[in-house]
mmCIF file with all atom_site columns, C-alpha atoms and ligand atoms in Angstrom:
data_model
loop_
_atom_site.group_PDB
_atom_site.id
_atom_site.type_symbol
_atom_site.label_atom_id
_atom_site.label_alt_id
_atom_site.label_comp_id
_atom_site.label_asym_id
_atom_site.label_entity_id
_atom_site.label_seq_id
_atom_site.pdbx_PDB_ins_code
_atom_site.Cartn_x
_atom_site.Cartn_y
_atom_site.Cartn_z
_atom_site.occupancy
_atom_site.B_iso_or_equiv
_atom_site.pdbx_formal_charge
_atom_site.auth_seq_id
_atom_site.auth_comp_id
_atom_site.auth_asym_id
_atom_site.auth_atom_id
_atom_site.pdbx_PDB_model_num
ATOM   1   C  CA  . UNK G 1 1   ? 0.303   -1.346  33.796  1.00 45.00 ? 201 UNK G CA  1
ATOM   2   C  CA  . UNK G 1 2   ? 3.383   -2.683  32.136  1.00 43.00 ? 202 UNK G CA  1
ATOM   3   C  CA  . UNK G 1 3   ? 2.255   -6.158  31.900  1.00 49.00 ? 203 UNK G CA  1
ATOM   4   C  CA  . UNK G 1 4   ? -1.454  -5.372  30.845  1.00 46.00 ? 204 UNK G CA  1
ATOM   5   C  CA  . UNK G 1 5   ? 0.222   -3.521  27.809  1.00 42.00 ? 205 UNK G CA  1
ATOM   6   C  CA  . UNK G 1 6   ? 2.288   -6.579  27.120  1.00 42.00 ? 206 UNK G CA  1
ATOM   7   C  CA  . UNK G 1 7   ? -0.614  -8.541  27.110  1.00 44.00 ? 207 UNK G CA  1
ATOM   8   C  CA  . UNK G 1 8   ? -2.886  -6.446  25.022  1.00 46.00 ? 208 UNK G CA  1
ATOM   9   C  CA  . UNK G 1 9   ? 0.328   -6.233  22.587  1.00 48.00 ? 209 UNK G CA  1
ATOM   10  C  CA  . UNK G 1 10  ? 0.761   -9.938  22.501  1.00 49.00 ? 210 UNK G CA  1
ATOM   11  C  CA  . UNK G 1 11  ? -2.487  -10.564 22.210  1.00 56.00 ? 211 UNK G CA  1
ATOM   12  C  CA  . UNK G 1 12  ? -2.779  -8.055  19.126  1.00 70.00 ? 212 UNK G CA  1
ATOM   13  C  CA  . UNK G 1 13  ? 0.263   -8.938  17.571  1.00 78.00 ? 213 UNK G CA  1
ATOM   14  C  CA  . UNK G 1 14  ? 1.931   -12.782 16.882  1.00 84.00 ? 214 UNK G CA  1
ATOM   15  C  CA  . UNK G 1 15  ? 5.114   -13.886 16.772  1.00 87.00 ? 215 UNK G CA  1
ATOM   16  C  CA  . UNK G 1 16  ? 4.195   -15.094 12.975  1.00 88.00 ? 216 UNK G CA  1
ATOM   17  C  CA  . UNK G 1 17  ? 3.220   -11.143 11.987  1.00 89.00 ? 217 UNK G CA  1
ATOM   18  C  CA  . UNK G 1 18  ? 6.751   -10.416 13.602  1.00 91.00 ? 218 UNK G CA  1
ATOM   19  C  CA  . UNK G 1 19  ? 8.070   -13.016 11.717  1.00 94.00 ? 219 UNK G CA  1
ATOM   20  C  CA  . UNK G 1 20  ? 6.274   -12.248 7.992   1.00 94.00 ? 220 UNK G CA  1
ATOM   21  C  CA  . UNK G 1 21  ? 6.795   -8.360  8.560   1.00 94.00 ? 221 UNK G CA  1
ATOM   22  C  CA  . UNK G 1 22  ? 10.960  -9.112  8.848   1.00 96.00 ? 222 UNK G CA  1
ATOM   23  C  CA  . UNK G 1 23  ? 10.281  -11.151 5.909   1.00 97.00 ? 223 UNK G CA  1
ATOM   24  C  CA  . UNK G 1 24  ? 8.266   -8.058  3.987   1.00 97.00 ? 224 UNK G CA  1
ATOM   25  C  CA  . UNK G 1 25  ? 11.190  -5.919  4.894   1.00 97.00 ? 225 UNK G CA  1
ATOM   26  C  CA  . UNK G 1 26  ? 13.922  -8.238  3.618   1.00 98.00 ? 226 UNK G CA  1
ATOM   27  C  CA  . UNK G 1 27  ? 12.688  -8.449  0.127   1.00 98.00 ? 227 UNK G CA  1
ATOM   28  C  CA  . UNK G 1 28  ? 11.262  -4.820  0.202   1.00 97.00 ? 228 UNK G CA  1
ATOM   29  C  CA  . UNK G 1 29  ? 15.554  -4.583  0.560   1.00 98.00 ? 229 UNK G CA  1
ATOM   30  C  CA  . UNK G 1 30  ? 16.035  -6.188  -2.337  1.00 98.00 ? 230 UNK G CA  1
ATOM   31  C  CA  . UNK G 1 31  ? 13.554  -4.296  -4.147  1.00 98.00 ? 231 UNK G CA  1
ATOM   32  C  CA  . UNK G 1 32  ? 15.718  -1.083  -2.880  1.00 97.00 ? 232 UNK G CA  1
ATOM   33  C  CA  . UNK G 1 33  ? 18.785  -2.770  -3.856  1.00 98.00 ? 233 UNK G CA  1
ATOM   34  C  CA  . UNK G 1 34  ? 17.652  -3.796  -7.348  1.00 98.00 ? 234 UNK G CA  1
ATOM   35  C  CA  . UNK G 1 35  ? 16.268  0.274   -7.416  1.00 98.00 ? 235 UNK G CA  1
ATOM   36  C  CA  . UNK G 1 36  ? 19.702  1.386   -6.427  1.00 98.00 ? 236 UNK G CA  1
ATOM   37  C  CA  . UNK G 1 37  ? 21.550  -0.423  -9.079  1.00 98.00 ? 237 UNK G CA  1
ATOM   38  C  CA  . UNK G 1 38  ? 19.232  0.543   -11.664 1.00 98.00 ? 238 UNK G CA  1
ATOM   39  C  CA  . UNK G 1 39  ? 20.314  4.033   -10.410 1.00 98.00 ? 239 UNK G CA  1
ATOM   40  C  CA  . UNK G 1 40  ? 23.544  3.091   -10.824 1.00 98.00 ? 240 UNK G CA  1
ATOM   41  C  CA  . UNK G 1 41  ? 23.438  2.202   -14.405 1.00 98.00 ? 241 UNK G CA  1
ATOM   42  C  CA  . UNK G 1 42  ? 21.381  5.094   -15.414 1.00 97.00 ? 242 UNK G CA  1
ATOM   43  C  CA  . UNK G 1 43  ? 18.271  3.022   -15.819 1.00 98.00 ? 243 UNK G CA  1
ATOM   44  C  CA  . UNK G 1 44  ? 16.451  5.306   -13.258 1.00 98.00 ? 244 UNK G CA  1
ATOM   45  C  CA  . UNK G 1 45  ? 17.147  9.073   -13.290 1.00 98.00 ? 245 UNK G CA  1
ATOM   46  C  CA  . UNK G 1 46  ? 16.518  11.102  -9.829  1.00 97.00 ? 246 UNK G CA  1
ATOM   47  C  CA  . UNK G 1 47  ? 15.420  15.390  -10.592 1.00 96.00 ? 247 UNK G CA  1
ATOM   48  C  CA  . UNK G 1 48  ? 17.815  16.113  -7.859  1.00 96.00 ? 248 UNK G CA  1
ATOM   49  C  CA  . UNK G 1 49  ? 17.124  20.619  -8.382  1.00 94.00 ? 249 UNK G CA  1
ATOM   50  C  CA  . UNK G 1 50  ? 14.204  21.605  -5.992  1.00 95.00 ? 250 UNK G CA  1
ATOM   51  C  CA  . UNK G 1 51  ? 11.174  23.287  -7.154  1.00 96.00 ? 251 UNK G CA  1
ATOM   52  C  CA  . UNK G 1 52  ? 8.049   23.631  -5.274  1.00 97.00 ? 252 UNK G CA  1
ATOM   53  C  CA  . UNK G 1 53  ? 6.210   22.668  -8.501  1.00 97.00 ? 253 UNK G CA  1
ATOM   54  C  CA  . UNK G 1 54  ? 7.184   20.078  -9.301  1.00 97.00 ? 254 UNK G CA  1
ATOM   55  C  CA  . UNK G 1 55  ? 7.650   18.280  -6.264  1.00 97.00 ? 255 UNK G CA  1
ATOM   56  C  CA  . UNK G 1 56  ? 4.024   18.404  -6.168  1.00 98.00 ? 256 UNK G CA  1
ATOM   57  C  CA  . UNK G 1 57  ? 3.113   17.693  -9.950  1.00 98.00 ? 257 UNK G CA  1
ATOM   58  C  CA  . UNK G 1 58  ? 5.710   14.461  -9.164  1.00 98.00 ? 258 UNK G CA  1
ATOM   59  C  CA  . UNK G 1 59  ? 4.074   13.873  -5.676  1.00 98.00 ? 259 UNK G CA  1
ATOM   60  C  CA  . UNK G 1 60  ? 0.370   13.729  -7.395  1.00 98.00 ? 260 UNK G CA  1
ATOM   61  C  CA  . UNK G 1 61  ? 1.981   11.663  -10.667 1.00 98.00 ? 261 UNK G CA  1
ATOM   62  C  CA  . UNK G 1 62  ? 3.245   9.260   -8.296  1.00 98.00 ? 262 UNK G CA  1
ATOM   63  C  CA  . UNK G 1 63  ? 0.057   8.674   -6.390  1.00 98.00 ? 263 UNK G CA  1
ATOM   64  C  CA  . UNK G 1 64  ? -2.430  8.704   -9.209  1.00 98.00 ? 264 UNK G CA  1
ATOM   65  C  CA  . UNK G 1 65  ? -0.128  6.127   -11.641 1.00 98.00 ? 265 UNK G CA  1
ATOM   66  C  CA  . UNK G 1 66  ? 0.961   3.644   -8.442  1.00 98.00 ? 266 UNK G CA  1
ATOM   67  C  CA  . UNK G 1 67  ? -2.688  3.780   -7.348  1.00 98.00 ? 267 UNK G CA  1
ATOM   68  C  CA  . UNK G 1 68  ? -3.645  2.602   -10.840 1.00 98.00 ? 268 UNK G CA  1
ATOM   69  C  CA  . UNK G 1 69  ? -1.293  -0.026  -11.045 1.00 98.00 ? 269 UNK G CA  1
ATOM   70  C  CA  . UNK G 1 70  ? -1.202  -1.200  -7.616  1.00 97.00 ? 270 UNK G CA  1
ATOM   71  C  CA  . UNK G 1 71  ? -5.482  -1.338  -8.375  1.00 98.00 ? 271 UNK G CA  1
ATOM   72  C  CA  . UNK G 1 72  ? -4.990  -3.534  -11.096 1.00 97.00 ? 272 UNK G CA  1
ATOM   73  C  CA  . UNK G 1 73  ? -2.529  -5.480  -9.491  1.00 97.00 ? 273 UNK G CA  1
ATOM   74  C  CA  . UNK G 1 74  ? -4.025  -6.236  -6.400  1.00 97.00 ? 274 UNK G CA  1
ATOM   75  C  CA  . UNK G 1 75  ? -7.676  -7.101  -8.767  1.00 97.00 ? 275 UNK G CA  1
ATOM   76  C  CA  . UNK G 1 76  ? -5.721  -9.461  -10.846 1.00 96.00 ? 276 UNK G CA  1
ATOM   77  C  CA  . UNK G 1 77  ? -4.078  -11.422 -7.676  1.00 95.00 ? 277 UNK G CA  1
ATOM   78  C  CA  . UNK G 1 78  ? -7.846  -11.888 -6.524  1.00 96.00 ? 278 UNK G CA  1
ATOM   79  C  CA  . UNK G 1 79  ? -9.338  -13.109 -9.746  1.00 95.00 ? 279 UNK G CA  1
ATOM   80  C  CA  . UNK G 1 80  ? -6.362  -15.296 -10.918 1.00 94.00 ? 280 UNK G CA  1
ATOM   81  C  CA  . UNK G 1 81  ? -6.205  -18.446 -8.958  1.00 90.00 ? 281 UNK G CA  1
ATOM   82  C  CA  . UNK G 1 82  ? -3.132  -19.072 -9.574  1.00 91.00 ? 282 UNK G CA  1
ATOM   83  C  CA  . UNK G 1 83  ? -2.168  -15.699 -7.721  1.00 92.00 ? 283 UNK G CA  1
ATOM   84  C  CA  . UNK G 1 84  ? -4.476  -15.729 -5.409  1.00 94.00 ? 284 UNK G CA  1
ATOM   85  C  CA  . UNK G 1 85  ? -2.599  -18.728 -2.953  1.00 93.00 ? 285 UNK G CA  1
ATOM   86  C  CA  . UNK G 1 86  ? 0.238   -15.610 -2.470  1.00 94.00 ? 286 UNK G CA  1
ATOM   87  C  CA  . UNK G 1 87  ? -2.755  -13.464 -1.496  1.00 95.00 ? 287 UNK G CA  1
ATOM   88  C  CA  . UNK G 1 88  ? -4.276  -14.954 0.875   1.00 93.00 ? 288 UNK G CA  1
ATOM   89  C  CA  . UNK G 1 89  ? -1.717  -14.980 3.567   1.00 93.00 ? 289 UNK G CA  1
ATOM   90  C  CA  . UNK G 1 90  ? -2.653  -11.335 4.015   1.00 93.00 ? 290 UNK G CA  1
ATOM   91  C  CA  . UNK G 1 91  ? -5.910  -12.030 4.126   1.00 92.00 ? 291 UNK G CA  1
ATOM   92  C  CA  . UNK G 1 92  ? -5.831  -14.734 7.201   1.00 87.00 ? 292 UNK G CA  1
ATOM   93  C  CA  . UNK G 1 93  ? -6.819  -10.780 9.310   1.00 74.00 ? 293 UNK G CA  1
ATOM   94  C  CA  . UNK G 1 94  ? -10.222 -9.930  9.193   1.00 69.00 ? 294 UNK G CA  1
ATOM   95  C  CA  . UNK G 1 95  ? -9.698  -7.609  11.623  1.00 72.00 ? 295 UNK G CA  1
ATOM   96  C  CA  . UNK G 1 96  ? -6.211  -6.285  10.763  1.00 77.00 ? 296 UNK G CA  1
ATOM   97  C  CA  . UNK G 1 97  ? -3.763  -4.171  13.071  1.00 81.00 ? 297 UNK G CA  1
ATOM   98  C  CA  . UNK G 1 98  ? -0.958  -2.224  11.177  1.00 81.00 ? 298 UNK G CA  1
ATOM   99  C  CA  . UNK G 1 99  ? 1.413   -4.717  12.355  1.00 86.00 ? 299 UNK G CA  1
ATOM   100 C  CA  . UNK G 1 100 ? -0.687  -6.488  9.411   1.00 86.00 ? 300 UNK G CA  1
ATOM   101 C  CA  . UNK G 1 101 ? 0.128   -4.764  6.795   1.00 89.00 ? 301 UNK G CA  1
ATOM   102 C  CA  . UNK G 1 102 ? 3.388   -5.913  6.111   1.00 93.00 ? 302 UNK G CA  1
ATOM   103 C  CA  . UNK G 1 103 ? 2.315   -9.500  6.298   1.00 94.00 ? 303 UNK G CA  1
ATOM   104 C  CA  . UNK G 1 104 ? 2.621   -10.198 2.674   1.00 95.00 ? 304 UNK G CA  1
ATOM   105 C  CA  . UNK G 1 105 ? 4.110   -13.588 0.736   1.00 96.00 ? 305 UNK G CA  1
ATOM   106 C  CA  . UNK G 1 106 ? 7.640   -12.653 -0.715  1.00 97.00 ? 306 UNK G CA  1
ATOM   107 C  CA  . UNK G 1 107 ? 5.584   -13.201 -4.584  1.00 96.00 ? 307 UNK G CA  1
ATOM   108 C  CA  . UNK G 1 108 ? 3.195   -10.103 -3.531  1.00 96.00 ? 308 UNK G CA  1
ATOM   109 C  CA  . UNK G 1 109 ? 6.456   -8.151  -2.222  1.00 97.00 ? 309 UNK G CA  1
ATOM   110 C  CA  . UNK G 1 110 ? 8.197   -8.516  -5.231  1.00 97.00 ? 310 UNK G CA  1
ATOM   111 C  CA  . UNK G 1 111 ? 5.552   -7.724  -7.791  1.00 96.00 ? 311 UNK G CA  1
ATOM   112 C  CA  . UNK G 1 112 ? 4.690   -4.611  -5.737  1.00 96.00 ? 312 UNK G CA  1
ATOM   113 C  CA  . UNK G 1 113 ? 8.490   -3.628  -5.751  1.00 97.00 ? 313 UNK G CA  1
ATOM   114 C  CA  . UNK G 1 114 ? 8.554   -4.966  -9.807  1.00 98.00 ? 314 UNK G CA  1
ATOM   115 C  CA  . UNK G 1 115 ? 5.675   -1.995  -10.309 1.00 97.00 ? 315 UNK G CA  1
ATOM   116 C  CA  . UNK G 1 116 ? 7.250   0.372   -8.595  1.00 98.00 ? 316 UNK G CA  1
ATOM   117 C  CA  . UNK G 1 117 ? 10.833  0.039   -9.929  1.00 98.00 ? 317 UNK G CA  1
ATOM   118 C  CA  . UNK G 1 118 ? 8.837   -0.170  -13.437 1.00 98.00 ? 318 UNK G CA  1
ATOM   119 C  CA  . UNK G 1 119 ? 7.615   3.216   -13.006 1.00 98.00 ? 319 UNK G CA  1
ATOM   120 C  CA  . UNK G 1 120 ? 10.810  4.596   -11.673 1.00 98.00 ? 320 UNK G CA  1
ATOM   121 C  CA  . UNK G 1 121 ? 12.146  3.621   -14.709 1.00 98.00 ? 321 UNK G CA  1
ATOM   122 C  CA  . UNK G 1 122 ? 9.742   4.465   -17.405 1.00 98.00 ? 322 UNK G CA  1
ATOM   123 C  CA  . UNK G 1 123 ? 10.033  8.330   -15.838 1.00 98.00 ? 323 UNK G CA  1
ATOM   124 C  CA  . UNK G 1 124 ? 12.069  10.780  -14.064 1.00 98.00 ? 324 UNK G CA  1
ATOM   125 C  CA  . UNK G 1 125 ? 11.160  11.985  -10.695 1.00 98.00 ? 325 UNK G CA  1
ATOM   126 C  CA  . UNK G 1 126 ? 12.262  14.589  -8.420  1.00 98.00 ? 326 UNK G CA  1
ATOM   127 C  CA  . UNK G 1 127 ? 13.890  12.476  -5.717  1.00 97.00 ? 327 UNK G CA  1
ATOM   128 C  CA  . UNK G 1 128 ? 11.675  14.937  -3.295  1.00 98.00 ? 328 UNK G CA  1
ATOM   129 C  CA  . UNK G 1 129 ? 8.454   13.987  -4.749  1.00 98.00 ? 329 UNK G CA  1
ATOM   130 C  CA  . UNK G 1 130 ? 9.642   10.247  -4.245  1.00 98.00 ? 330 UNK G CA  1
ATOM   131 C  CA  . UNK G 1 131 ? 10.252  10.864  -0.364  1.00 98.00 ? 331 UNK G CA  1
ATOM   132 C  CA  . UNK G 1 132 ? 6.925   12.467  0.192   1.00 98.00 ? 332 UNK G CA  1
ATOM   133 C  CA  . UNK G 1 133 ? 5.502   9.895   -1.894  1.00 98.00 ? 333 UNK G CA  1
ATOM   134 C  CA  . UNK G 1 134 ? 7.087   7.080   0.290   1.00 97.00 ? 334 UNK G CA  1
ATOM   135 C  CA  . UNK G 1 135 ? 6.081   8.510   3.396   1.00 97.00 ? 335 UNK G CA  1
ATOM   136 C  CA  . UNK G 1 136 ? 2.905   8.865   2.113   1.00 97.00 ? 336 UNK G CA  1
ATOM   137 C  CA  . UNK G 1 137 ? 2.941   5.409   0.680   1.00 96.00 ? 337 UNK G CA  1
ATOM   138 C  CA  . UNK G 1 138 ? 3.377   4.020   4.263   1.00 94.00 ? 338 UNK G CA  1
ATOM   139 C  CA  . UNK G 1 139 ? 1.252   6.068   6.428   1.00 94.00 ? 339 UNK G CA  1
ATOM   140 C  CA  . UNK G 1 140 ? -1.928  5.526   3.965   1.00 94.00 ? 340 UNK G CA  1
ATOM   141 C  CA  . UNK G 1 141 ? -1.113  1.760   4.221   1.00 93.00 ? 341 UNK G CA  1
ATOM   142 C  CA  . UNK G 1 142 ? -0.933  1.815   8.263   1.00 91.00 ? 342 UNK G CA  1
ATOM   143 C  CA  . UNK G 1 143 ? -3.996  3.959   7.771   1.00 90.00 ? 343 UNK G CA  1
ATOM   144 C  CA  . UNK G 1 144 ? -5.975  1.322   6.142   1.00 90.00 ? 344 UNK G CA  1
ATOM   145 C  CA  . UNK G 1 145 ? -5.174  -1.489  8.655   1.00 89.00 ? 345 UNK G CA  1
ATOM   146 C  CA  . UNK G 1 146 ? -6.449  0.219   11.685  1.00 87.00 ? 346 UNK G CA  1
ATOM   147 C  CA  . UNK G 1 147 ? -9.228  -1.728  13.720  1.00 75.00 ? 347 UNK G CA  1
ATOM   148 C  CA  . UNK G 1 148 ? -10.669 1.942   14.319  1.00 77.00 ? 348 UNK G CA  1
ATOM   149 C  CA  . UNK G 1 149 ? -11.287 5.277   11.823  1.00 78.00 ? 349 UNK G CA  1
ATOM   150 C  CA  . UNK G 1 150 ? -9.679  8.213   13.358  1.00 75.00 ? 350 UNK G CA  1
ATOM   151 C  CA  . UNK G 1 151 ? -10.855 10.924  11.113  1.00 78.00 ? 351 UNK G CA  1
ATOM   152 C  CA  . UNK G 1 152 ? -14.241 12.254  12.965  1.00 79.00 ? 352 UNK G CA  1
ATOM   153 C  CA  . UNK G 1 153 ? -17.795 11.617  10.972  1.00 78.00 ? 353 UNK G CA  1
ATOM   154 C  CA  . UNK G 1 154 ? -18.146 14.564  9.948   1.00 78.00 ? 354 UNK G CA  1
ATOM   155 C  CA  . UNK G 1 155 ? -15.201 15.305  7.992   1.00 79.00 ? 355 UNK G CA  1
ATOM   156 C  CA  . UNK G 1 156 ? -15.595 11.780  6.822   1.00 77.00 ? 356 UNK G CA  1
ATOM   157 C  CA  . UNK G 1 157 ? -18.273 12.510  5.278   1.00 79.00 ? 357 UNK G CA  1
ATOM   158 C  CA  . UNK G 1 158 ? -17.053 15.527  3.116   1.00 82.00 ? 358 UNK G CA  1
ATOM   159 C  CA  . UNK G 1 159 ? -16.617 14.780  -0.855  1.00 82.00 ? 359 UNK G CA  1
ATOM   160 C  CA  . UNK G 1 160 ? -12.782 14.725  -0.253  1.00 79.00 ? 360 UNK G CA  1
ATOM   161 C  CA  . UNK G 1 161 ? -13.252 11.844  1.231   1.00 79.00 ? 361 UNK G CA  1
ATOM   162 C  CA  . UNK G 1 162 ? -16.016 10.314  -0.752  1.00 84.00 ? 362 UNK G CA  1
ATOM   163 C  CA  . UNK G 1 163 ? -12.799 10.011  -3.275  1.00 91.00 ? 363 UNK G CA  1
ATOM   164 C  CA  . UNK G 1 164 ? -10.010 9.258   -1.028  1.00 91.00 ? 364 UNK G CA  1
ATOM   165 C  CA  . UNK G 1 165 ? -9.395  5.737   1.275   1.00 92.00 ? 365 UNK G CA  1
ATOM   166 C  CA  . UNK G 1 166 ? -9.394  5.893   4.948   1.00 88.00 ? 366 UNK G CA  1
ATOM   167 C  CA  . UNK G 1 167 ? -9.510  2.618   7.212   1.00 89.00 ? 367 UNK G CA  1
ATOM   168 C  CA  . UNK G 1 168 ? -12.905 1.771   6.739   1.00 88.00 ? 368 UNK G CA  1
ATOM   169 C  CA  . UNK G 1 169 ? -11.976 1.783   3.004   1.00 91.00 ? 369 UNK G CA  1
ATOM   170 C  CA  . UNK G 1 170 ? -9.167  -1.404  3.464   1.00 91.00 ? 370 UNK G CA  1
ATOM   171 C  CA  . UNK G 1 171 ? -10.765 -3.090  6.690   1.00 88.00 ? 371 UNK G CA  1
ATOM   172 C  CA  . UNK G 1 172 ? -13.875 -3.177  4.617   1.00 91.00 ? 372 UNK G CA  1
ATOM   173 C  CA  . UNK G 1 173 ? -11.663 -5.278  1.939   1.00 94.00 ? 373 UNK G CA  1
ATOM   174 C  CA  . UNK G 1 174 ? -10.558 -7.443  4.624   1.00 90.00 ? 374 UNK G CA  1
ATOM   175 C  CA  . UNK G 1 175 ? -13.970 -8.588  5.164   1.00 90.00 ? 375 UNK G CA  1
ATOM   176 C  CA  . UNK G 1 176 ? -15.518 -8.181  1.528   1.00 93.00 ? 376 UNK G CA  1
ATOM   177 C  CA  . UNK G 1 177 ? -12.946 -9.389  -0.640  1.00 94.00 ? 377 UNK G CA  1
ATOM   178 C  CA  . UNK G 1 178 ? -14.729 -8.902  -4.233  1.00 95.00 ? 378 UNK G CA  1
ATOM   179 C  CA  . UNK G 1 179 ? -14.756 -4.734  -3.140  1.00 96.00 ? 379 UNK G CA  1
ATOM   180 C  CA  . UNK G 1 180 ? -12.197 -1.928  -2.564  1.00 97.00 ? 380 UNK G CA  1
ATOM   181 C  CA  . UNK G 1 181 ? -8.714  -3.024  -4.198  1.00 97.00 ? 381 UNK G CA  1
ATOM   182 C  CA  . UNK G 1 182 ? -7.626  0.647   -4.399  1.00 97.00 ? 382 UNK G CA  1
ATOM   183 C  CA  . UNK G 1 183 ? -5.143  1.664   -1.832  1.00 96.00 ? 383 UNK G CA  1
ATOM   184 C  CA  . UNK G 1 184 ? -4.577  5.371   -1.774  1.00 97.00 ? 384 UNK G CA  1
ATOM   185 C  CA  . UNK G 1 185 ? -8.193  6.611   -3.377  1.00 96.00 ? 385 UNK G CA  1
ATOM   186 C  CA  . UNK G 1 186 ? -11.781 5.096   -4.363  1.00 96.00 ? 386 UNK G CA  1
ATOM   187 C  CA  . UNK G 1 187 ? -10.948 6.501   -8.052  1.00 96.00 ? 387 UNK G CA  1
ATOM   188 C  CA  . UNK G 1 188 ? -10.444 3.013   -9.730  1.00 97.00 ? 388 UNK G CA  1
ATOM   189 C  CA  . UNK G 1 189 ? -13.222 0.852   -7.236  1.00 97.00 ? 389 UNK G CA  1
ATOM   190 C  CA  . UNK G 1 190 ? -15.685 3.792   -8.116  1.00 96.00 ? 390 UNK G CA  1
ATOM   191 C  CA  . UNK G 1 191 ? -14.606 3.672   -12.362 1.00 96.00 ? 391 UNK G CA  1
ATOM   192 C  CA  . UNK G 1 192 ? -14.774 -0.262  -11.923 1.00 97.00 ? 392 UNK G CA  1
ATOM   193 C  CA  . UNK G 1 193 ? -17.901 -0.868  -9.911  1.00 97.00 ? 393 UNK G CA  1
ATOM   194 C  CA  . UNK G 1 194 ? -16.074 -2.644  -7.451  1.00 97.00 ? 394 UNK G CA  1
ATOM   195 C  CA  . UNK G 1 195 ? -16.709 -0.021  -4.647  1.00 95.00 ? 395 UNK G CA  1
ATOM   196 C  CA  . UNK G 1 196 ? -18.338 -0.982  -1.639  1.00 91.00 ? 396 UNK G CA  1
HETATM 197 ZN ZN1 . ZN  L 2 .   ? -6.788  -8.180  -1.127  1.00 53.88 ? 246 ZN  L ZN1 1
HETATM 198 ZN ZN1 . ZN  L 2 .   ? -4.750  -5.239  3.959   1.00 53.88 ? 247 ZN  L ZN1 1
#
């Protein structure tokens, strides 16, 4: 049994994800690095009181303006040539695994990271809205790069989710490029025509 899961997982999963996911996680260190001496200098400002309010007026601040940018982001790296060659890499997986999403060229990882430490900076958070957020942040992106949806038809079909991603959402991109750049909702695809 051993051995037919090894297979399976080597047959999922290359040595060259392996080897571009350490990669993603190096420079995402650097990003956290760069984040933490910002901190440091008083550049970014942490709420660090707890409120139940505004954790969640942070938590839904943080989704709506990184979805935006991130949208816009990941548009422009499609339509610009120049950007595109950094791009591509993570698009050699039609049918992506969520080993896959953290194959992304160091230029992609750092202009992510350069958004996010932008917003960090530009306003104050309550460092428990930015935990749920990056929890959040990583289970929608291993969401989106399952081979198979997990949320039942039925309740994939309710308006909630009419407005929010789910795998079909990303795989969909995988395979359509020109459609679905959002990552956490369909808001921006569905304002932009560029829903699928
Ligand atoms: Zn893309
Ligand atoms: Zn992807």
């Amino acid at each position: 049994m051993l051995d037919g899961l090894l297979t399976t997982f080597k047959d999922e999963i290359t040595l060259k994800e392996i080897g571009w996911t350490c990669s993603t996680i190096f420079f995402n260190t650097l990003v956290t690095l760069a984040g933490y001496k910002l901190f440091q200098h008083g550049v970014i400002i942490f709420h660090l009181n707890f409120s139940v309010t505004e954790l969640l007026a942070d938590f839904l601040l943080l989704i709506v303006a990184m979805d935006f940018m991130m949208y816009v982001f990941h548009w422009a790296i499609h339509k610009l040539h120049a950007l595109y060659r950094y791009h591509d890499l993570h698009h050699q997986y039609n049918n992506p695994t969520a080993v896959s999403l953290f194959v992304l060229h160091p230029v992609e990882v750092l202009g992510f990271g350069g958004l996010w430490l932008c917003l960090l900076t530009a306003i104050d958070f309550s460092i428990y809205a930015i935990i749920l957020y990056l929890m959040f942040n990583v289970a929608m992106g291993i969401i989106g790069h399952l081979r198979k949806e997990f949320i039942p038809a039925s309740v994939k079909n309710h308006t909630f989710f009419q407005w929010l991603a789910n795998t079909g959402f990303h795989v969909d991109h995988h395979q359509y490029q020109q459609y679905n750049f959002g990552f956490y909702t369909k808001v921006w695809d569905r304002i932009f025509g560029t829903l699928k």
